N, CA, C and O atoms as a MOPAC input file, in Angstrom:
PM7 MOZYME 1SCF
protein

 N     12.13900 1   -19.25500 1    19.53700 1
 C     11.30600 1   -20.10400 1    20.35200 1
 C     11.67800 1   -21.57900 1    20.21400 1
 O     11.43000 1   -22.35900 1    21.13400 1
 N     12.27600 1   -21.98300 1    19.07000 1
 C     12.64100 1   -23.38300 1    18.87500 1
 C     13.70100 1   -23.82900 1    19.88900 1
 O     13.51800 1   -24.87600 1    20.51100 1
 N     14.79200 1   -23.09600 1    20.08700 1
 C     15.76300 1   -23.52700 1    21.10500 1
 C     15.13600 1   -23.62500 1    22.49300 1
 O     15.49000 1   -24.51400 1    23.26700 1
 N     14.22900 1   -22.74000 1    22.81000 1
 C     13.56200 1   -22.77500 1    24.10800 1
 C     12.70800 1   -24.04400 1    24.25700 1
 O     12.71000 1   -24.68100 1    25.31000 1
 N     11.98100 1   -24.40100 1    23.19300 1
 C     11.15500 1   -25.60500 1    23.22800 1
 C     12.00900 1   -26.87700 1    23.32600 1
 O     11.64500 1   -27.82700 1    24.01900 1
 N     13.13300 1   -26.88000 1    22.63300 1
 C     14.02700 1   -28.04000 1    22.68800 1
 C     14.64000 1   -28.16700 1    24.08100 1
 O     14.84100 1   -29.27300 1    24.58300 1
 N     14.93600 1   -27.01500 1    24.70200 1
 C     15.47600 1   -27.04300 1    26.06700 1
 C     14.44000 1   -27.58900 1    27.05700 1
 O     14.78900 1   -28.31800 1    27.98600 1
 N     13.18400 1   -27.23800 1    26.85800 1
 C     12.12900 1   -27.72900 1    27.73600 1
 C     11.75900 1   -29.20000 1    27.45100 1
 O     11.48300 1   -29.97000 1    28.37100 1
 N     11.76100 1   -29.56600 1    26.17000 1
 C     11.35300 1   -30.90800 1    25.75300 1
 C     12.43900 1   -31.51800 1    24.85600 1
 O     12.29700 1   -31.49600 1    23.63400 1
 N     13.51700 1   -32.06000 1    25.43400 1
 C     14.62400 1   -32.58200 1    24.61600 1
 C     14.23000 1   -33.77000 1    23.74100 1
 O     14.90400 1   -34.05000 1    22.74900 1
 N     13.16100 1   -34.46600 1    24.08800 1
 C     12.73300 1   -35.59400 1    23.26000 1
 C     12.28300 1   -35.12800 1    21.87300 1
 O     12.33600 1   -35.90300 1    20.91800 1
 N     11.84400 1   -33.88600 1    21.75400 1
 C     11.44000 1   -33.34800 1    20.44900 1
 C     12.59200 1   -33.34900 1    19.45200 1
 O     12.38500 1   -33.57200 1    18.26000 1
 N     13.79800 1   -33.10100 1    19.93600 1
 C     14.95300 1   -33.06300 1    19.04000 1
 C     15.14100 1   -34.41700 1    18.35600 1
 O     15.31100 1   -34.48100 1    17.13900 1
 N     15.11200 1   -35.49200 1    19.13300 1
 C     15.29600 1   -36.81500 1    18.52300 1
 C     14.14100 1   -37.16400 1    17.58500 1
 O     14.35500 1   -37.82700 1    16.57000 1
 N     12.93700 1   -36.73400 1    17.90300 1
 C     11.79400 1   -37.02500 1    17.02900 1
 C     11.93600 1   -36.34200 1    15.67400 1
 O     11.60100 1   -36.92900 1    14.64500 1
 N     12.42500 1   -35.12100 1    15.66600 1
 C     12.53200 1   -34.39200 1    14.39300 1
 C     13.81900 1   -34.69300 1    13.63900 1
 O     13.87800 1   -34.51500 1    12.42300 1
 N     14.84200 1   -35.14400 1    14.34100 1
 C     16.07400 1   -35.52700 1    13.65200 1
 C     15.90000 1   -36.87300 1    12.96200 1
 O     16.26300 1   -37.02300 1    11.79500 1
 N     15.34400 1   -37.85900 1    13.67500 1
 C     15.23000 1   -39.21000 1    13.13400 1
 C     13.89500 1   -39.48200 1    12.45100 1
 O     13.79700 1   -40.43100 1    11.67300 1
 N     12.87200 1   -38.68900 1    12.71400 1
 C     11.54200 1   -38.87600 1    12.13300 1
 C     11.05400 1   -40.31700 1    12.26600 1
 O     10.49200 1   -40.88100 1    11.32700 1
 N     11.27900 1   -40.91300 1    13.45500 1
 C     10.92600 1   -42.31600 1    13.62300 1
 C      9.42800 1   -42.54900 1    13.76900 1
 O      9.00600 1   -43.69700 1    13.90300 1
 N      8.63000 1   -41.52300 1    13.74900 1
 C      7.17800 1   -41.68200 1    13.76900 1
 C      6.60400 1   -41.71300 1    12.35700 1
 O      5.39900 1   -41.90600 1    12.19000 1
 N      7.43300 1   -41.52900 1    11.35000 1
 C      7.00000 1   -41.44300 1     9.96200 1
 C      7.39800 1   -42.70700 1     9.21400 1
 O      8.55900 1   -43.11300 1     9.26300 1
 N      6.47900 1   -43.31600 1     8.54200 1
 C      6.74500 1   -44.49400 1     7.73200 1
 C      6.81100 1   -44.07200 1     6.26400 1
 O      5.85600 1   -43.49700 1     5.74200 1
 N      7.92600 1   -44.35200 1     5.60200 1
 C      8.12000 1   -43.92800 1     4.22300 1
 C      8.68200 1   -45.08900 1     3.43100 1
 O      9.52500 1   -45.79600 1     3.98300 1
 N      8.31200 1   -45.34900 1     2.23000 1
 C      7.34700 1   -44.69000 1     1.37700 1
 C      5.91200 1   -44.98900 1     1.81800 1
 O      5.62300 1   -46.04900 1     2.37500 1
 N      5.04000 1   -44.04400 1     1.55900 1
 C      3.65300 1   -44.15300 1     1.97000 1
 C      2.90400 1   -45.17000 1     1.12100 1
 O      3.18100 1   -45.31100 1    -0.07000 1
 N      1.96800 1   -45.87200 1     1.71800 1
 C      1.05700 1   -46.79500 1     1.03000 1
 C      1.77900 1   -47.90400 1     0.26500 1
 O      1.30300 1   -48.34900 1    -0.77900 1
 N      2.93100 1   -48.35400 1     0.78200 1
 C      3.68400 1   -49.43100 1     0.15400 1
 C      3.80900 1   -50.56300 1     1.16400 1
 O      4.16200 1   -50.32900 1     2.32000 1
 N      3.52400 1   -51.78100 1     0.73800 1
 C      3.66100 1   -52.94700 1     1.60700 1
 C      5.10300 1   -53.43200 1     1.52000 1
 O      5.49600 1   -54.06400 1     0.54000 1
 N      5.88200 1   -53.13300 1     2.54900 1
 C      7.30300 1   -53.47800 1     2.54800 1
 C      7.53800 1   -54.95900 1     2.84100 1
 O      8.68400 1   -55.40700 1     2.84700 1
 N      6.47800 1   -55.72300 1     3.08300 1
 C      6.62400 1   -57.16700 1     3.27000 1
 C      6.73100 1   -57.88300 1     1.92700 1
 O      7.03400 1   -59.07500 1     1.88700 1
 N      6.48700 1   -57.17300 1     0.83400 1
 C      6.59800 1   -57.75100 1    -0.50400 1
 C      7.58100 1   -56.92100 1    -1.33800 1
 O      7.16000 1   -56.16100 1    -2.21000 1
 N      8.88300 1   -57.06100 1    -1.07700 1
 C      9.85400 1   -56.23800 1    -1.79400 1
 C      9.97200 1   -56.56700 1    -3.27300 1
 O     10.45400 1   -55.74900 1    -4.05600 1
 N      9.53200 1   -57.76800 1    -3.66300 1
 C      9.62100 1   -58.12900 1    -5.07900 1
 C      8.75400 1   -57.24200 1    -5.95400 1
 O      8.96600 1   -57.17300 1    -7.16500 1
 N      7.77800 1   -56.56000 1    -5.36200 1
 C      6.95900 1   -55.61700 1    -6.12000 1
 C      7.69700 1   -54.30600 1    -6.36800 1
 O      7.34600 1   -53.56200 1    -7.28400 1
 N      8.72500 1   -54.01700 1    -5.55300 1
 C      9.48400 1   -52.77400 1    -5.67200 1
 C     10.83700 1   -52.96600 1    -6.33800 1
 O     11.27500 1   -52.12200 1    -7.12000 1
 N     11.49300 1   -54.06900 1    -6.02900 1
 C     12.85800 1   -54.31600 1    -6.49500 1
 C     12.93900 1   -55.66800 1    -7.18800 1
 O     12.32500 1   -56.64000 1    -6.74800 1
 N     13.68500 1   -55.71900 1    -8.25000 1
 C     13.91300 1   -56.98900 1    -8.93500 1
 C     14.85200 1   -57.85200 1    -8.10600 1
 O     15.70500 1   -57.33300 1    -7.38600 1
 N     14.69700 1   -59.15600 1    -8.20500 1
 C     15.58400 1   -60.13200 1    -7.56800 1
 C     15.64900 1   -59.96400 1    -6.05200 1
 O     16.72000 1   -60.10900 1    -5.46300 1
 N     14.53200 1   -59.66500 1    -5.42200 1
 C     14.49300 1   -59.44300 1    -3.97800 1
 C     13.37100 1   -60.25700 1    -3.36100 1
 O     12.26700 1   -60.32300 1    -3.90200 1
 N     13.66400 1   -60.88100 1    -2.21500 1
 C     12.63900 1   -61.58100 1    -1.44800 1
 C     12.73100 1   -61.13700 1     0.00200 1
 O     13.72100 1   -60.53200 1     0.41300 1
 N     11.71100 1   -61.43300 1     0.76300 1
 C     11.66800 1   -61.09000 1     2.17600 1
 C     11.78700 1   -62.36400 1     2.99800 1
 O     11.04400 1   -63.32000 1     2.77900 1
 N     12.72500 1   -62.37700 1     3.94500 1
 C     12.92300 1   -63.49800 1     4.85000 1
 C     12.65500 1   -63.01200 1     6.26900 1
 O     12.79400 1   -61.82300 1     6.55600 1
 N     12.27300 1   -63.92000 1     7.15200 1
 C     12.01700 1   -63.56100 1     8.54500 1
 C     12.79800 1   -64.48800 1     9.45800 1
 O     12.74500 1   -65.70900 1     9.30900 1
 N     13.52500 1   -63.90400 1    10.40600 1
 C     14.28300 1   -64.66600 1    11.39300 1
 C     13.73600 1   -64.37100 1    12.78000 1
 O     13.41500 1   -63.22600 1    13.09700 1
 N     13.62900 1   -65.40500 1    13.60300 1
 C     13.23300 1   -65.21300 1    14.99700 1
 C     14.51500 1   -65.18900 1    15.81300 1
 O     15.18100 1   -66.21400 1    15.95800 1
 N     14.86500 1   -64.02800 1    16.34500 1
 C     16.11300 1   -63.86600 1    17.07100 1
 C     16.01300 1   -64.33300 1    18.51400 1
 O     16.97900 1   -64.85500 1    19.07000 1
 N     14.85300 1   -64.14800 1    19.11700 1
 C     14.55600 1   -64.62400 1    20.46600 1
 C     13.04200 1   -64.72800 1    20.56800 1
 O     12.33100 1   -64.19200 1    19.71700 1
 N     12.54500 1   -65.39500 1    21.57400 1
 C     11.08800 1   -65.55300 1    21.66700 1
 C     10.35600 1   -64.20900 1    21.64100 1
 O     10.63900 1   -63.31500 1    22.43900 1
 N      9.42500 1   -64.08900 1    20.72300 1
 C      8.63700 1   -62.86500 1    20.61100 1
 C      9.25500 1   -61.78400 1    19.74300 1
 O      8.64600 1   -60.73000 1    19.55600 1
 N     10.46700 1   -62.01700 1    19.19700 1
 C     11.12900 1   -61.01400 1    18.37000 1
 C     11.42000 1   -61.61800 1    16.99900 1
 O     12.17300 1   -62.58500 1    16.88500 1
 N     10.82300 1   -61.04400 1    15.96800 1
 C     11.04900 1   -61.48700 1    14.59500 1
 C     11.63200 1   -60.33200 1    13.79600 1
 O     11.14100 1   -59.20500 1    13.86100 1
 N     12.68700 1   -60.62700 1    13.04200 1
 C     13.37200 1   -59.61300 1    12.24000 1
 C     13.12400 1   -59.92100 1    10.76700 1
 O     13.35500 1   -61.04100 1    10.31100 1
 N     12.65200 1   -58.92100 1    10.02800 1
 C     12.45000 1   -59.07200 1     8.59300 1
 C     13.70300 1   -58.67100 1     7.84200 1
 O     14.32900 1   -57.66100 1     8.16300 1
 N     14.07200 1   -59.45900 1     6.84200 1
 C     15.29700 1   -59.23000 1     6.06700 1
 C     14.94400 1   -59.26100 1     4.58800 1
 O     14.20000 1   -60.13000 1     4.13300 1
 N     15.47500 1   -58.32300 1     3.85900 1
 C     15.36700 1   -58.36800 1     2.39900 1
 C     16.64700 1   -58.97300 1     1.86100 1
 O     17.74600 1   -58.55200 1     2.22100 1
 N     16.49700 1   -59.96000 1     0.99900 1
 C     17.65500 1   -60.54700 1     0.32300 1
 C     17.59400 1   -60.09900 1    -1.13100 1
 O     16.72200 1   -60.52500 1    -1.88800 1
 N     18.53000 1   -59.23600 1    -1.51000 1
 C     18.58300 1   -58.69100 1    -2.86300 1
 C     19.83600 1   -59.20900 1    -3.55800 1
 O     20.94600 1   -59.06800 1    -3.04500 1
 N     19.65100 1   -59.79200 1    -4.69900 1
 C     20.79300 1   -60.27000 1    -5.48400 1
 C     21.31700 1   -59.15600 1    -6.37300 1
 O     20.56200 1   -58.26700 1    -6.76800 1
 N     22.61500 1   -59.19800 1    -6.69400 1
 C     23.14200 1   -58.20000 1    -7.63100 1
 C     22.55000 1   -58.39400 1    -9.02200 1
 O     22.07700 1   -59.47900 1    -9.36000 1
 N     22.57900 1   -57.34800 1    -9.81400 1
 C     22.02000 1   -57.39100 1   -11.15400 1
 C     22.64800 1   -58.45000 1   -12.04300 1
 O     21.99500 1   -58.95900 1   -12.95300 1
 N     23.92400 1   -58.79300 1   -11.78900 1
 C     24.60000 1   -59.79200 1   -12.60600 1
 C     24.01000 1   -61.19100 1   -12.42300 1
 O     24.19600 1   -62.05700 1   -13.27800 1
 N     23.30000 1   -61.41700 1   -11.31600 1
 C     22.67100 1   -62.71900 1   -11.07800 1
 C     21.16600 1   -62.67400 1   -11.32300 1
 O     20.45300 1   -63.62000 1   -10.99100 1
 N     20.68700 1   -61.58400 1   -11.89900 1
 C     19.25700 1   -61.41100 1   -12.12300 1
 C     18.65100 1   -62.46300 1   -13.02800 1
 O     17.58600 1   -63.00000 1   -12.72100 1
 N     19.30400 1   -62.76700 1   -14.13200 1
 C     18.77300 1   -63.75700 1   -15.07000 1
 C     18.71600 1   -65.13700 1   -14.41800 1
 O     17.79800 1   -65.91600 1   -14.67400 1
 N     19.70200 1   -65.42900 1   -13.57900 1
 C     19.75900 1   -66.71700 1   -12.89300 1
 C     18.61300 1   -66.86000 1   -11.87300 1
 O     18.13800 1   -67.96900 1   -11.62900 1
 N     18.17900 1   -65.75300 1   -11.28800 1
 C     17.16700 1   -65.77000 1   -10.22800 1
 C     15.73000 1   -65.75000 1   -10.74600 1
 O     14.79600 1   -65.92100 1    -9.96200 1
 N     15.53700 1   -65.54800 1   -12.03100 1
 C     14.18400 1   -65.46800 1   -12.57900 1
 C     13.40200 1   -66.74500 1   -12.29900 1
 O     13.83500 1   -67.83800 1   -12.66500 1
 N     12.24500 1   -66.60300 1   -11.64800 1
 C     11.36700 1   -67.73600 1   -11.40100 1
 C     11.77800 1   -68.64900 1   -10.26800 1
 O     11.15300 1   -69.69100 1   -10.07000 1
 N     12.80300 1   -68.29700 1    -9.52200 1
 C     13.25800 1   -69.14700 1    -8.42200 1
 C     12.42700 1   -68.89400 1    -7.17100 1
 O     11.83500 1   -67.82600 1    -7.01500 1
 N     12.38800 1   -69.87900 1    -6.28600 1
 C     11.61700 1   -69.77600 1    -5.05100 1
 C     12.51900 1   -69.35800 1    -3.88400 1
 O     13.71100 1   -69.11000 1    -4.06100 1
 N     11.92800 1   -69.28500 1    -2.69900 1
 C     12.66000 1   -68.82900 1    -1.51700 1
 C     13.79900 1   -69.77500 1    -1.17000 1
 O     14.84600 1   -69.32200 1    -0.70800 1
 N     13.62500 1   -71.06900 1    -1.38000 1
 C     14.68000 1   -72.04000 1    -1.08100 1
 C     15.94400 1   -71.74000 1    -1.89600 1
 O     17.05500 1   -71.83100 1    -1.37400 1
 N     15.77700 1   -71.39200 1    -3.14400 1
 C     16.92700 1   -71.07400 1    -3.98600 1
 C     17.65500 1   -69.83600 1    -3.45600 1
 O     18.88500 1   -69.80800 1    -3.42000 1
 N     16.90100 1   -68.81700 1    -3.04600 1
 C     17.51300 1   -67.61200 1    -2.49600 1
 C     18.28200 1   -67.92300 1    -1.21300 1
 O     19.36000 1   -67.37100 1    -0.99400 1
 N     17.74300 1   -68.79900 1    -0.36400 1
 C     18.43600 1   -69.17400 1     0.86900 1
 C     19.74000 1   -69.89500 1     0.56500 1
 O     20.74100 1   -69.67000 1     1.24400 1
 N     19.74300 1   -70.75400 1    -0.44200 1
 C     20.97800 1   -71.42900 1    -0.83900 1
 C     21.97900 1   -70.44300 1    -1.44500 1
 O     23.18800 1   -70.63000 1    -1.31100 1
 N     21.48600 1   -69.39900 1    -2.10900 1
 C     22.37300 1   -68.39700 1    -2.70600 1
 C     23.14600 1   -67.63300 1    -1.63400 1
 O     24.21500 1   -67.09000 1    -1.91500 1
 N     22.61800 1   -67.58300 1    -0.41200 1
 C     23.35400 1   -66.92000 1     0.67600 1
 C     24.62500 1   -67.67900 1     1.04300 1
 O     25.55700 1   -67.08300 1     1.58300 1
 N     24.68100 1   -68.96000 1     0.76600 1
 C     25.82300 1   -69.77600 1     1.15300 1
 C     26.88800 1   -69.92900 1     0.08500 1
 O     27.87000 1   -70.63400 1     0.31600 1
 N     26.74200 1   -69.30700 1    -1.06700 1
 C     27.76800 1   -69.46100 1    -2.09700 1
 C     28.94900 1   -68.51100 1    -1.83200 1
 O     28.99000 1   -67.84600 1    -0.79700 1
 N     29.88200 1   -68.45200 1    -2.74400 1
 C     31.12800 1   -67.71000 1    -2.52800 1
 C     31.01100 1   -66.19900 1    -2.73900 1
 O     31.99300 1   -65.48400 1    -2.54200 1
 N     29.85700 1   -65.70200 1    -3.12800 1
 C     29.69700 1   -64.27100 1    -3.35800 1
 C     29.63700 1   -63.51700 1    -2.03400 1
 O     29.09200 1   -64.02900 1    -1.05600 1
 N     30.19300 1   -62.30400 1    -1.99100 1
 C     30.14500 1   -61.53100 1    -0.73800 1
 C     28.72400 1   -61.07000 1    -0.41300 1
 O     27.88700 1   -60.91700 1    -1.30300 1
 N     28.47000 1   -60.85300 1     0.87400 1
 C     27.17200 1   -60.39800 1     1.35500 1
 C     27.35300 1   -59.05200 1     2.02800 1
 O     28.25700 1   -58.88200 1     2.84700 1
 N     26.50300 1   -58.09400 1     1.69000 1
 C     26.51700 1   -56.78300 1     2.32100 1
 C     25.28700 1   -56.68700 1     3.20700 1
 O     24.16600 1   -56.91300 1     2.75000 1
 N     25.49600 1   -56.35200 1     4.46800 1
 C     24.38400 1   -56.22400 1     5.40500 1
 C     24.14100 1   -54.74700 1     5.65000 1
 O     25.04700 1   -54.01400 1     6.04700 1
 N     22.92400 1   -54.32300 1     5.41300 1
 C     22.52400 1   -52.93100 1     5.61900 1
 C     21.34600 1   -52.93000 1     6.57200 1
 O     20.27700 1   -53.44300 1     6.24300 1
 N     21.53200 1   -52.36500 1     7.73200 1
 C     20.47300 1   -52.31200 1     8.73500 1
 C     19.82800 1   -50.95000 1     8.72700 1
 O     20.50600 1   -49.93100 1     8.86100 1
 N     18.51500 1   -50.93000 1     8.56900 1
 C     17.81100 1   -49.66900 1     8.52300 1
 C     16.36400 1   -49.89700 1     8.90500 1
 O     15.82300 1   -50.98200 1     8.69300 1
 N     15.74400 1   -48.89200 1     9.46100 1
 C     14.34200 1   -48.99000 1     9.78300 1
 C     13.83400 1   -47.63500 1    10.22500 1
 O     14.61000 1   -46.72100 1    10.50300 1
 N     12.55000 1   -47.52300 1    10.28400 1
 C     11.93400 1   -46.31400 1    10.83700 1
 C     10.72400 1   -46.73800 1    11.64700 1
 O     10.45500 1   -47.93200 1    11.78300 1
 N     10.00600 1   -45.79100 1    12.17800 1
 C      8.91000 1   -46.10500 1    13.09200 1
 C      7.88100 1   -47.04800 1    12.53100 1
 O      7.34800 1   -47.87500 1    13.27100 1
 N      7.58000 1   -46.96000 1    11.26200 1
 C      6.55700 1   -47.81200 1    10.68900 1
 C      7.04700 1   -49.17700 1    10.28100 1
 O      6.23400 1   -50.07200 1    10.05200 1
 N      8.35100 1   -49.36900 1    10.18300 1
 C      8.87300 1   -50.63500 1     9.67600 1
 C      9.87600 1   -51.29900 1    10.60400 1
 O     10.40200 1   -52.35800 1    10.26300 1
 N     10.15900 1   -50.72000 1    11.75900 1
 C     11.16600 1   -51.26900 1    12.64100 1
 C     10.57600 1   -52.32400 1    13.52200 1
 O     11.28200 1   -52.90900 1    14.34300 1

């Protein structure tokens, strides 16, 4: 019956493959990543009018001691130093 239902309602396939209606982890405020990960802050960029993108800036463990007690301005300046930056784009229905 599953192939028959998918043939009738193809949108079901994308819903169950990507699970974009599910927000995970449950009961966690993803706007405060410092509560989950060390050396991480949340930044927000406005890409166009009415569209704001949230970004987590996570430093490598080797810079953890240096980042202790620093504010958002320090993290923004750390983006401009000679260290490489890895961009990982991800989201789901509850956080996209």
